[in-house]
CSV table of C-alpha atoms and ligand atoms in Angstrom, one decimal:
chain,number,residue,atom,x,y,z
Z,631,MET,CA,51.5,82.9,370.0
Z,632,THR,CA,49.3,80.3,367.5
Z,633,SER,CA,49.7,78.2,365.3
Z,634,SER,CA,47.6,77.9,362.3
Z,635,ALA,CA,47.1,75.6,359.3
Z,636,SER,CA,45.1,77.9,357.8
Z,637,GLN,CA,48.9,80.4,356.9
Z,638,VAL,CA,50.6,77.3,355.1
Z,639,GLN,CA,53.3,78.4,352.7
Z,640,PRO,CA,54.4,76.2,350.4
Z,641,GLN,CA,56.5,78.3,348.2
Z,642,LEU,CA,58.2,80.1,350.8
Z,643,ARG,CA,59.6,78.4,353.8
Z,644,PHE,CA,60.3,81.4,356.3
Z,645,LYS,CA,58.5,84.6,356.4
Z,646,GLU,CA,60.5,87.7,355.8
Z,647,PRO,CA,62.4,89.3,358.0
Z,648,ILE,CA,64.2,86.6,359.2
Z,649,LYS,CA,67.3,86.8,358.2
Z,650,ASN,CA,70.4,84.5,357.3
Z,651,PRO,CA,73.7,86.2,359.3
Z,652,LYS,CA,75.9,87.9,357.2
Z,653,GLY,CA,78.6,86.8,354.7
Z,654,PHE,CA,79.1,84.0,352.8
Z,655,SER,CA,77.5,80.5,353.7
Z,656,ALA,CA,79.8,78.7,353.1
Z,657,LEU,CA,82.4,81.1,355.2
Z,658,ARG,CA,80.0,81.5,358.3
Z,659,ARG,CA,79.9,77.4,358.3
Z,660,LEU,CA,83.6,77.4,358.6
Z,661,GLU,CA,84.0,79.9,361.4
Z,662,TRP,CA,81.1,78.0,363.3
Z,663,ILE,CA,83.1,74.9,363.2
Z,664,LEU,CA,86.4,76.3,363.9
Z,665,ASP,CA,85.3,79.6,366.1
Z,666,PRO,CA,81.8,79.5,367.5
Z,667,VAL,CA,81.5,81.8,370.0
Z,668,THR,CA,82.4,84.7,367.5
Z,669,TYR,CA,79.9,83.1,364.8
Z,670,LEU,CA,77.1,83.2,367.3
Z,671,GLU,CA,78.0,86.8,368.6
Z,672,ARG,CA,78.2,88.0,365.6
Z,673,THR,CA,74.6,86.8,364.5
Z,674,LYS,CA,73.2,87.8,367.5
Z,675,ALA,CA,74.1,91.8,366.7
Z,676,ASP,CA,72.8,91.0,362.8
Z,677,THR,CA,69.8,89.4,363.3
Z,678,PRO,CA,68.8,88.5,367.3
Z,679,ASP,CA,65.9,86.5,367.9
Z,680,PHE,CA,65.9,84.7,364.8
Z,681,PHE,CA,67.7,83.7,362.1
Z,682,VAL,CA,68.2,81.2,359.5
Z,683,GLU,CA,71.4,79.3,358.4
Z,684,ASP,CA,71.9,77.2,355.7
Z,685,SER,CA,73.6,74.2,356.8
Z,686,LEU,CA,75.4,74.3,360.2
Z,687,GLY,CA,76.6,70.5,359.5
Z,688,PHE,CA,73.8,68.8,361.8
Z,689,GLY,CA,72.5,66.8,358.4
Z,690,THR,CA,69.4,69.0,358.5
Z,691,GLY,CA,69.1,71.5,355.8
Z,692,PRO,CA,68.5,75.0,356.4
Z,693,VAL,CA,67.5,75.7,359.9
Z,694,VAL,CA,65.7,78.5,362.0
Z,695,ILE,CA,67.8,79.4,365.1
Z,696,THR,CA,66.2,80.9,368.0
Z,697,SER,CA,67.3,82.3,371.1
Z,698,HIS,CA,64.0,83.9,372.2
Z,699,PRO,CA,62.8,82.2,375.0
Z,700,GLU,CA,58.9,82.3,374.5
Z,701,ALA,CA,60.0,81.0,371.0
Z,702,MET,CA,61.8,78.0,372.9
Z,703,GLN,CA,59.1,77.7,374.9
Z,704,TYR,CA,55.9,77.1,371.8
Z,705,ILE,CA,58.7,74.6,370.3
Z,706,LEU,CA,60.1,72.4,373.1
Z,707,SER,CA,56.7,71.8,374.9
Z,708,ARG,CA,55.1,70.9,371.7
Z,709,ASP,CA,57.7,69.0,370.1
Z,710,ARG,CA,55.7,65.8,370.8
Z,711,LYS,CA,52.8,66.8,368.8
Z,712,THR,CA,53.6,70.2,366.6
Z,713,PHE,CA,56.9,69.3,366.1
Z,714,SER,CA,59.2,66.0,366.1
Z,715,ALA,CA,62.3,65.4,367.7
Z,716,PRO,CA,63.7,63.2,365.1
Z,717,GLY,CA,66.8,60.8,366.2
Z,718,GLU,CA,68.5,61.1,362.5
Z,719,PHE,CA,69.0,64.6,362.5
Z,720,ASN,CA,72.0,63.4,365.3
Z,721,ARG,CA,73.6,61.8,363.1
Z,722,ILE,CA,76.7,63.9,363.6
Z,723,LEU,CA,77.7,61.8,366.8
Z,724,GLU,CA,76.5,58.5,365.0
Z,725,PRO,CA,80.3,57.7,364.7
Z,726,LEU,CA,81.4,58.2,368.5
Z,727,ILE,CA,78.3,57.0,369.8
Z,728,GLY,CA,76.3,54.3,366.8
Z,729,SER,CA,72.8,54.5,365.6
Z,730,ALA,CA,70.8,52.8,368.3
Z,731,SER,CA,71.1,54.6,371.1
Z,732,VAL,CA,68.1,57.2,373.0
Z,733,ILE,CA,69.8,59.8,371.1
Z,734,MET,CA,69.3,58.4,367.5
Z,735,LEU,CA,66.0,57.1,367.9
Z,736,SER,CA,62.7,58.7,367.3
Z,737,GLY,CA,59.0,58.5,368.2
Z,738,ASP,CA,57.5,55.8,370.3
Z,739,ARG,CA,60.9,54.3,370.5
Z,740,HIS,CA,62.5,57.4,371.4
Z,741,LYS,CA,60.0,57.9,374.8
Z,742,GLU,CA,60.6,54.1,375.3
Z,743,ARG,CA,64.0,54.7,375.8
Z,744,ARG,CA,63.9,57.8,377.7
Z,745,GLN,CA,61.4,55.7,380.3
Z,746,LEU,CA,63.9,52.9,380.2
Z,747,ILE,CA,67.1,55.1,381.6
Z,748,THR,CA,65.9,57.9,382.8
Z,749,PRO,CA,65.0,56.8,386.6
Z,750,ALA,CA,68.9,56.0,386.9
Z,751,PHE,CA,69.8,59.2,387.1
Z,752,HIS,CA,67.1,60.4,389.5
Z,753,GLY,CA,65.6,60.5,392.9
Z,754,GLU,CA,67.0,58.0,395.3
Z,755,ARG,CA,69.3,56.5,392.7
Z,756,LEU,CA,71.5,59.6,392.7
Z,757,GLU,CA,71.7,59.8,396.7
Z,758,VAL,CA,73.8,56.4,396.0
Z,759,TYR,CA,76.2,58.0,394.0
Z,760,GLY,CA,76.7,60.9,396.0
Z,761,GLN,CA,79.5,60.0,398.8
Z,762,LEU,CA,81.5,57.9,395.4
Z,763,ILE,CA,81.3,61.8,393.7
Z,764,CYS,CA,82.9,63.3,396.7
Z,765,ASP,CA,85.2,60.6,397.3
Z,766,LEU,CA,86.5,60.1,393.6
Z,767,THR,CA,87.4,63.9,393.7
Z,768,GLN,CA,89.3,63.6,396.7
Z,769,ALA,CA,91.0,60.5,395.1
Z,770,VAL,CA,92.1,62.4,392.1
Z,771,VAL,CA,93.6,65.4,394.0
Z,772,ALA,CA,95.4,63.2,396.0
Z,773,PRO,CA,98.5,63.0,393.4
Z,774,LEU,CA,99.5,66.7,393.7
Z,775,GLN,CA,101.7,68.2,395.0
Z,776,PRO,CA,101.4,71.7,396.6
Z,777,GLY,CA,102.6,74.1,394.3
Z,778,GLU,CA,102.1,71.7,391.3
Z,779,VAL,CA,100.8,73.3,388.3
Z,780,PHE,CA,97.4,71.1,386.5
Z,781,SER,CA,94.6,71.7,384.0
Z,782,VAL,CA,91.7,71.2,385.7
Z,783,ARG,CA,89.5,69.8,382.8
Z,784,HIS,CA,92.3,67.2,383.2
Z,785,LEU,CA,91.6,66.3,387.1
Z,786,THR,CA,87.3,67.0,386.4
Z,787,GLN,CA,87.5,64.6,383.9
Z,788,GLN,CA,88.5,61.8,385.7
Z,789,VAL,CA,85.2,62.4,388.0
Z,790,SER,CA,83.2,62.8,385.9
Z,791,LEU,CA,84.4,59.5,383.6
Z,792,GLN,CA,84.9,57.7,386.9
Z,793,THR,CA,81.8,58.4,388.4
Z,794,ILE,CA,79.8,58.0,384.9
Z,795,SER,CA,81.4,54.5,384.3
Z,796,LYS,CA,80.5,53.5,387.7
Z,797,VAL,CA,76.2,54.5,387.6
Z,798,VAL,CA,76.6,52.6,384.1
Z,799,PHE,CA,78.7,49.7,384.4
Z,800,GLY,CA,78.6,49.7,388.3
Z,801,LEU,CA,82.4,48.9,388.7
Z,802,SER,CA,85.1,51.9,387.8
Z,803,ASP,CA,88.3,50.1,389.0
Z,804,SER,CA,88.7,46.9,387.3
Z,805,PRO,CA,91.2,46.3,384.6
Z,806,ARG,CA,88.8,46.5,381.3
Z,807,SER,CA,87.0,49.8,383.2
Z,808,LYS,CA,90.1,51.2,383.4
Z,809,GLU,CA,90.9,50.6,379.8
Z,810,MET,CA,87.7,51.7,378.4
Z,811,MET,CA,87.9,55.0,380.6
Z,812,ALA,CA,91.7,55.8,378.9
Z,813,LEU,CA,90.3,54.8,375.3
Z,814,LEU,CA,87.3,56.9,375.9
Z,815,THR,CA,89.4,59.8,377.0
Z,816,LYS,CA,91.3,59.4,373.8
Z,817,THR,CA,88.2,58.9,371.3
Z,818,VAL,CA,87.3,62.4,372.8
Z,819,ASP,CA,90.2,64.2,372.1
Z,820,SER,CA,90.8,62.6,368.6
Z,821,VAL,CA,88.0,65.0,368.0
Z,822,GLY,CA,88.3,67.3,370.6
Z,823,SER,CA,89.8,70.6,368.9
Z,824,PRO,CA,87.8,72.7,366.1
Z,825,VAL,CA,90.1,71.6,363.6
Z,826,ALA,CA,90.1,68.0,364.4
Z,827,ALA,CA,86.1,68.8,364.7
Z,828,LEU,CA,85.9,69.1,360.7
Z,829,ILE,CA,85.6,65.4,360.6
Z,830,LEU,CA,82.6,65.4,362.2
Z,831,PHE,CA,81.2,68.3,360.3
Z,832,PHE,CA,82.2,66.8,356.9
Z,833,GLY,CA,81.6,63.1,356.7
Z,834,GLY,CA,83.8,63.3,353.7
Z,835,LEU,CA,86.7,63.5,355.8
Z,836,GLN,CA,86.4,60.0,357.6
Z,837,LYS,CA,88.4,58.2,355.8
Z,838,ASP,CA,90.4,55.4,357.2
Z,839,LEU,CA,93.8,55.8,355.7
Z,840,GLY,CA,95.8,53.8,358.0
Z,841,ALA,CA,96.7,53.8,362.0
Z,842,TRP,CA,98.5,57.3,362.1
Z,843,SER,CA,95.4,59.1,360.0
Z,844,PRO,CA,93.0,61.7,361.7
Z,845,TRP,CA,90.3,59.1,361.1
Z,846,GLY,CA,92.1,55.8,361.2
Z,847,LYS,CA,92.9,56.7,364.9
Z,848,VAL,CA,89.5,56.8,365.6
Z,849,VAL,CA,88.0,53.9,363.7
Z,850,ARG,CA,91.0,52.3,365.7
Z,851,LEU,CA,89.9,53.1,369.0
Z,852,ARG,CA,86.5,52.4,368.6
Z,853,ALA,CA,86.9,48.9,367.3
Z,854,ARG,CA,89.0,48.4,370.3
Z,855,LEU,CA,86.0,49.9,373.0
Z,856,ASP,CA,83.8,47.5,370.9
Z,857,GLU,CA,85.6,44.3,372.0
Z,858,LEU,CA,85.6,45.4,375.7
Z,859,VAL,CA,82.1,46.6,375.9
Z,860,TYR,CA,81.3,43.9,373.8
Z,861,ALA,CA,83.1,41.7,376.1
Z,862,GLU,CA,81.6,43.5,379.2
Z,863,ILE,CA,77.7,42.8,377.7
Z,864,ARG,CA,78.6,38.6,377.6
Z,865,ASP,CA,79.9,38.5,381.1
Z,866,ARG,CA,77.2,39.8,382.6
Z,867,GLN,CA,74.9,37.5,380.0
Z,868,ALA,CA,77.0,34.7,381.4
Z,869,HIS,CA,76.8,35.3,384.8
Z,870,PRO,CA,73.5,37.1,386.1
Z,871,ASP,CA,73.2,38.5,389.0
Z,872,PRO,CA,70.2,40.0,390.3
Z,873,THR,CA,71.3,42.4,392.9
Z,874,ARG,CA,73.2,45.0,390.6
Z,875,THR,CA,71.6,48.2,389.8
Z,876,ASP,CA,73.3,49.2,387.0
Z,877,ILE,CA,72.3,50.7,383.8
Z,878,LEU,CA,73.7,47.5,382.4
Z,879,SER,CA,72.1,45.3,384.1
Z,880,MET,CA,68.9,47.3,383.9
Z,881,LEU,CA,69.0,47.4,380.1
Z,882,MET,CA,69.4,43.9,379.7
Z,883,ALA,CA,66.6,42.9,382.1
Z,884,ALA,CA,64.0,45.5,380.1
Z,885,ARG,CA,61.6,43.9,378.0
Z,886,THR,CA,60.4,45.9,375.5
Z,887,GLU,CA,56.0,46.1,375.2
Z,888,SER,CA,56.4,43.6,372.7
Z,889,GLY,CA,58.1,41.6,375.2
Z,890,GLU,CA,62.1,41.9,373.2
Z,891,ALA,CA,65.0,42.4,374.9
Z,892,LEU,CA,67.7,44.7,373.3
Z,893,ASP,CA,70.1,43.2,371.2
Z,894,GLU,CA,74.0,43.6,372.0
Z,895,HIS,CA,74.7,45.9,369.4
Z,896,GLU,CA,71.6,48.2,370.9
Z,897,LEU,CA,73.0,47.6,374.4
Z,898,ARG,CA,76.6,48.5,373.4
Z,899,ASP,CA,75.2,51.7,371.5
Z,900,GLU,CA,73.4,52.5,374.4
Z,901,LEU,CA,76.0,52.3,376.7
Z,902,MET,CA,78.6,54.6,375.1
Z,903,ALA,CA,76.0,57.1,374.4
Z,904,LEU,CA,75.7,57.5,377.9
Z,905,LEU,CA,79.2,57.5,378.8
Z,906,MET,CA,80.0,60.0,375.9
Z,907,ALA,CA,77.1,62.3,376.9
Z,908,GLY,CA,77.5,61.4,380.8
Z,909,HIS,CA,81.4,62.7,381.3
Z,910,GLU,CA,82.7,65.4,378.8
Z,911,THR,CA,80.1,67.9,379.2
Z,912,THR,CA,79.7,67.7,383.1
Z,913,ALA,CA,83.7,67.6,383.4
Z,914,THR,CA,83.4,70.8,381.3
Z,915,ALA,CA,80.8,72.4,383.5
Z,916,ILE,CA,82.9,71.5,386.8
Z,917,ALA,CA,86.3,73.3,385.4
Z,918,TRP,CA,84.4,76.5,384.4
Z,919,ALA,CA,82.7,76.8,388.3
Z,920,MET,CA,86.6,76.4,389.3
Z,921,TYR,CA,87.4,78.8,386.9
Z,922,TRP,CA,85.0,81.7,388.1
Z,923,ILE,CA,85.1,81.0,391.9
Z,924,HIS,CA,88.8,81.8,391.6
Z,925,HIS,CA,88.2,84.3,389.4
Z,926,GLU,CA,85.5,85.9,391.8
Z,927,PRO,CA,87.6,86.2,394.8
Z,928,ASP,CA,84.1,87.7,396.7
Z,929,VAL,CA,82.2,84.4,395.0
Z,930,LYS,CA,85.2,82.1,396.5
Z,931,ALA,CA,84.8,83.8,399.9
Z,932,LYS,CA,80.9,83.7,400.3
Z,933,LEU,CA,81.0,79.9,399.1
Z,934,LEU,CA,83.1,78.8,401.6
Z,935,ALA,CA,81.3,80.5,404.2
Z,936,GLU,CA,78.4,78.7,402.9
Z,937,LEU,CA,80.0,75.6,403.5
Z,938,ASP,CA,81.6,75.8,406.5
Z,939,ALA,CA,78.5,76.6,408.3
Z,940,LEU,CA,77.3,73.6,407.1
Z,941,GLN,CA,79.8,72.0,408.7
Z,942,LYS,CA,79.6,73.0,412.1
Z,943,GLU,CA,76.1,73.0,412.5
Z,944,ASP,CA,76.2,69.9,414.4
Z,945,GLY,CA,80.1,68.8,414.0
Z,946,ALA,CA,79.3,66.2,411.9
Z,947,ASP,CA,80.1,65.6,408.3
Z,948,ALA,CA,77.5,67.5,406.3
Z,949,THR,CA,75.6,64.7,403.8
Z,950,PRO,CA,76.0,65.2,400.2
Z,951,THR,CA,72.3,65.6,399.9
Z,952,GLN,CA,72.8,68.5,402.4
Z,953,ILE,CA,75.5,69.9,400.3
Z,954,SER,CA,73.4,69.6,397.4
Z,955,GLN,CA,70.6,71.9,398.6
Z,956,LEU,CA,72.9,74.7,399.6
Z,957,PRO,CA,71.8,78.0,397.9
Z,958,TYR,CA,74.5,80.0,397.2
Z,959,LEU,CA,76.5,76.9,396.0
Z,960,SER,CA,73.0,76.0,393.6
Z,961,ALA,CA,73.4,79.5,392.2
Z,962,VAL,CA,77.0,79.5,391.4
Z,963,CYS,CA,76.6,76.4,389.3
Z,964,GLN,CA,73.4,77.9,387.7
Z,965,GLU,CA,75.5,80.7,387.0
Z,966,THR,CA,78.2,78.6,385.6
Z,967,LEU,CA,75.9,76.9,383.1
Z,968,ARG,CA,74.6,79.9,382.4
Z,969,ARG,CA,77.5,82.3,381.5
Z,970,SER,CA,79.5,79.3,379.9
Z,971,PRO,CA,77.0,76.8,378.7
Z,972,VAL,CA,78.8,73.6,377.6
Z,973,ALA,CA,76.3,72.9,374.5
Z,974,MET,CA,75.5,75.9,372.5
Z,975,PHE,CA,72.1,74.5,370.9
Z,976,THR,CA,69.2,72.4,371.5
Z,977,PHE,CA,68.6,69.4,369.3
Z,978,PRO,CA,66.8,69.9,366.3
Z,979,ARG,CA,62.7,70.0,366.1
Z,980,VAL,CA,61.0,69.9,362.8
Z,981,ALA,CA,57.5,71.5,362.8
Z,982,GLN,CA,54.9,68.9,361.0
Z,983,GLU,CA,52.1,71.6,360.8
Z,984,SER,CA,52.3,75.1,359.8
Z,985,VAL,CA,53.4,77.5,363.1
Z,986,THR,CA,53.3,80.9,363.7
Z,987,ILE,CA,55.8,81.7,366.5
Z,988,GLU,CA,56.0,85.3,367.7
Z,989,GLY,CA,54.7,86.6,364.0
Z,990,HIS,CA,56.5,85.0,361.7
Z,991,THR,CA,54.9,82.1,359.8
Z,992,PHE,CA,56.7,79.1,359.4
Z,993,ALA,CA,55.7,75.9,356.8
Z,994,PRO,CA,55.4,72.5,358.1
Z,995,GLY,CA,58.9,70.5,357.3
Z,996,THR,CA,60.3,73.8,359.0
Z,997,THR,CA,63.7,72.6,361.5
Z,998,PHE,CA,64.5,74.6,364.3
Z,999,LEU,CA,67.4,74.8,366.8
Z,1000,GLY,CA,67.4,76.2,370.3
Z,1001,CYS,CA,70.3,78.5,370.8
Z,1002,ILE,CA,71.2,78.4,374.6
Z,1003,PHE,CA,74.4,79.8,374.1
Z,1004,LEU,CA,72.2,83.3,372.7
Z,1005,THR,CA,69.6,83.0,375.3
Z,1006,HIS,CA,72.0,82.9,377.8
Z,1007,GLN,CA,73.6,86.1,376.9
Z,1008,ARG,CA,70.2,88.2,376.5
Z,1009,GLU,CA,70.4,91.4,378.3
Z,1010,GLU,CA,66.9,91.6,379.4
Z,1011,LEU,CA,67.0,89.0,381.3
Z,1012,TYR,CA,70.7,88.7,382.2
Z,1013,PRO,CA,72.2,92.2,382.5
Z,1014,ASP,CA,75.6,92.6,382.0
Z,1015,PRO,CA,75.8,89.3,380.6
Z,1016,LYS,CA,79.2,88.7,380.3
Z,1017,ALA,CA,79.7,89.1,384.3
Z,1018,PHE,CA,79.7,86.6,386.3
Z,1019,ARG,CA,77.1,87.3,389.6
Z,1020,PRO,CA,75.5,84.0,391.0
Z,1021,GLU,CA,73.3,86.3,393.2
Z,1022,ARG,CA,70.9,86.4,390.0
Z,1023,PHE,CA,69.6,83.2,390.9
Z,1024,LEU,CA,69.0,84.4,394.4
Z,1025,GLU,CA,67.2,87.4,393.3
Z,1026,ASN,CA,65.3,86.1,390.5
Z,1027,LYS,CA,63.4,83.2,389.2
Z,1028,PHE,CA,64.1,82.0,385.4
Z,1029,SER,CA,61.6,80.1,383.7
Z,1030,PRO,CA,63.4,76.9,382.1
Z,1031,TYR,CA,63.4,78.4,378.5
Z,1032,GLU,CA,65.4,81.2,380.0
Z,1033,PHE,CA,67.5,79.4,382.0
Z,1034,ILE,CA,68.0,76.2,379.7
Z,1035,PRO,CA,71.2,74.4,380.0
Z,1036,PHE,CA,70.1,71.4,379.6
Z,1037,GLY,CA,67.5,71.6,377.0
Z,1038,ASN,CA,63.7,70.9,377.5
Z,1039,GLY,CA,61.2,69.0,375.9
Z,1040,ALA,CA,61.1,65.4,374.4
Z,1041,ARG,CA,64.6,65.5,374.4
Z,1042,ARG,CA,65.6,67.4,377.7
Z,1043,CYS,CA,68.9,65.8,379.2
Z,1044,VAL,CA,68.3,62.5,380.8
Z,1045,GLY,CA,71.7,63.2,383.2
Z,1046,ALA,CA,70.4,66.8,383.9
Z,1047,ALA,CA,69.7,65.9,387.8
Z,1048,LEU,CA,73.5,63.4,388.0
Z,1049,ALA,CA,75.4,66.5,386.2
Z,1050,GLN,CA,73.8,68.9,388.9
Z,1051,TYR,CA,74.6,67.0,391.6
Z,1052,GLU,CA,77.8,66.5,390.5
Z,1053,LEU,CA,79.0,69.6,389.7
Z,1054,LYS,CA,78.1,70.5,393.5
Z,1055,LEU,CA,79.5,68.0,395.1
Z,1056,ALA,CA,82.6,68.1,393.4
Z,1057,ILE,CA,82.8,71.7,393.7
Z,1058,ALA,CA,82.1,71.5,397.6
Z,1059,THR,CA,84.5,68.9,397.7
Z,1060,LEU,CA,87.7,70.8,396.0
Z,1061,ILE,CA,86.8,73.9,397.6
Z,1062,SER,CA,86.6,73.0,401.4
Z,1063,HIS,CA,89.1,70.3,401.7
Z,1064,TYR,CA,91.7,72.6,399.6
Z,1065,LYS,CA,93.3,75.3,398.5
Z,1066,PHE,CA,94.1,76.2,394.8
Z,1067,ARG,CA,94.8,79.3,392.7
Z,1068,LEU,CA,94.5,80.3,388.9
Z,1069,ALA,CA,98.4,79.7,387.3
Z,1070,ASP,CA,98.1,83.2,385.7
Z,1071,SER,CA,95.4,85.7,385.0
Z,1072,LYS,CA,94.9,84.9,381.3
Z,1073,PRO,CA,91.4,85.5,380.7
Z,1074,GLU,CA,89.8,81.7,380.1
Z,1075,LEU,CA,87.9,82.0,376.6
Z,1076,PRO,CA,85.3,78.9,375.1
Z,1077,LYS,CA,86.6,77.1,372.5
Z,1078,ARG,CA,85.1,74.6,370.7
Z,1079,ARG,CA,85.4,71.0,371.7
Z,1080,GLY,CA,83.7,68.3,369.3
Z,1081,VAL,CA,80.1,69.6,369.6
Z,1082,THR,CA,80.8,71.6,373.0
Z,1083,LEU,CA,82.0,74.6,374.3
Z,1084,ALA,CA,84.9,74.3,376.4
Z,1085,PRO,CA,87.4,76.4,378.1
Z,1086,ALA,CA,90.0,77.2,375.4
Z,1087,ARG,CA,93.0,76.6,378.0
Z,1088,GLY,CA,91.9,73.8,380.3
Z,1089,VAL,CA,91.7,76.6,383.3
Z,1090,PRO,CA,95.6,75.5,384.6
Z,1091,MET,CA,95.3,75.8,388.3
Z,1092,ILE,CA,97.9,75.6,391.4
Z,1093,PHE,CA,97.5,73.2,393.8
Z,1094,GLU,CA,98.3,74.8,397.3
Z,1095,GLY,CA,97.8,71.9,399.4
Z,1096,LYS,CA,94.9,70.8,402.4
Z,1097,ARG,CA,92.6,73.8,403.7
M,2532,HEM,C1,76.6,69.9,382.4
M,2532,HEM,C2,76.6,68.9,382.0
M,2532,HEM,C3,75.6,68.7,380.6
M,2532,HEM,C4,74.6,69.1,379.7
M,2532,HEM,C5,75.1,71.0,379.6
M,2532,HEM,C6,74.1,68.3,379.1
M,2532,HEM,C7,73.1,69.1,378.0
M,2532,HEM,C8,72.6,68.0,376.9
M,2532,HEM,C9,71.6,69.3,376.5
M,2532,HEM,C10,71.4,70.9,376.0
M,2532,HEM,C11,70.5,68.0,375.8
M,2532,HEM,C12,70.2,68.4,374.4
M,2532,HEM,C13,68.2,68.9,374.8
M,2532,HEM,C14,67.6,69.3,373.9
M,2532,HEM,O1,67.6,68.9,372.4
M,2532,HEM,O2,65.9,69.5,374.3
M,2532,HEM,C15,70.7,67.0,376.2
M,2532,HEM,C16,70.7,65.9,375.9
M,2532,HEM,C17,71.5,64.6,376.1
M,2532,HEM,N1,72.1,64.6,377.4
M,2532,HEM,FE1,73.2,65.6,379.0
M,2532,HEM,N2,73.9,67.2,379.4
M,2532,HEM,C18,74.9,67.2,380.1
M,2532,HEM,C19,75.7,66.1,381.0
M,2532,HEM,C20,74.9,64.8,380.4
M,2532,HEM,C21,74.9,63.8,381.4
M,2532,HEM,C22,75.9,63.3,382.7
M,2532,HEM,C23,74.2,62.1,381.0
M,2532,HEM,C24,74.4,61.2,381.3
M,2532,HEM,C25,73.6,60.2,381.5
M,2532,HEM,C26,73.7,62.8,379.7
M,2532,HEM,C27,72.8,62.4,378.9
M,2532,HEM,C28,72.1,63.0,377.6
M,2532,HEM,C29,71.5,62.0,377.2
M,2532,HEM,C30,71.6,60.5,376.7
M,2532,HEM,C31,70.4,63.5,376.0
M,2532,HEM,C32,69.8,62.7,374.9
M,2532,HEM,C33,68.4,62.7,375.3
M,2532,HEM,C34,67.3,62.4,374.3
M,2532,HEM,O3,67.6,62.1,373.1
M,2532,HEM,O4,66.3,61.8,374.6
M,2532,HEM,N3,74.1,64.6,379.5
M,2532,HEM,N4,71.8,67.0,376.9
């Protein structure tokens, strides 16, 4: 694949034969919002590898969508030079997370903010959270009674919300933090269902018609959340504690290259972005893993054998780091993120010059989206793609553009390491300490939840007690 300035075609945005999927553009957009899985699977049949969509509601205008791993590699490995990754195209999230967080920034400011927050989610810092994740998982299971039917998605949301709140604020049990967590859940739920999500995609629906109107609810929840976040920031400013290692403390101490501190508004937006991005997605991934493990008895048996063997080695409890390195557990988590990806797309990338990708020449300004969902369904990479088979990840090594649940390049998910660590530890804790079974044999299907995909029924399960 090559990039060539001599092939600029200002009149022709996309060289044929890249096509739109079949049907009317407005109806496709509605289908994409209300039933994204059917929409995506249909496009795969009509227009494999690449297709063009007039608008999916990201504020981008026409986009080229690709699930071709080499095309993804071409775009995402050059997205600070040949392509850009503009924050303004992520505006759909602005009502929830504001406009001054890493997700909305572009260029050098984006790079600088990433450098600031990324270390908090990696290496030694992660290990600090390991035991916390295991303890929180046990604490949320504790109130369950044997025989009780419960929603796994609801339970895992409590684990991920408390974890990220601890990472971001360094506290998880103050009254303020508890109220913040309850409000965050309500805010996300208020735009969660496919119909409610219409409000995110159609800006014209964002009208405050009183406390009971859909947007009115969001506005009021956000206002109260803001009060709490600002109160936390002001408390910290009034009582600085240099021993704190949470992200809020780190962001407050940080200075830009020109020596400026982040203002309250920037701090608030960054905290909200990390809280929102950091709990919804991970909760969904843990819930999917629980579903697949209990749907496939062989997988569960192999996983338990691996976890039990680790515990028996020296009689002592395994450490979170040891657990996170288990090969079968890792493969189960990877297969979960492949088979049931939480994010359908990467964020948009825009060509800064004419590019030729897989024989198609695209004019400067062309916007691209990488389709994670369809890449993970490619037969040539993942034979029998609907089957849940963790062994794929033990038998093969996939490139980071073939297995791409966290995107890649300039906007690769900053929480990817934390999310995978949390997924492994929560699953290991749930499976090795307790017994569960699926409440019924109905298949759990993916359904839109805000801008992500989540299990439609929330994975109803029966708690069977301690193991
Ligand atoms: C299973 C869990 C998760 C999944 C599947 C996921 C997926 C993604 C994807 C696909 C992207 C866009 C990448 C791209 O455009 O190349 C992204 C970006 C991002 N994610 Fe995650 N994510 C998860 C968990 C988290 C967590 C735990 C955090 C918390 C810190 C987080 C914070 C972010 C942020 C801040 C960005 C924007 C990065 C930027 O704009 O530079 N995510 N994530």
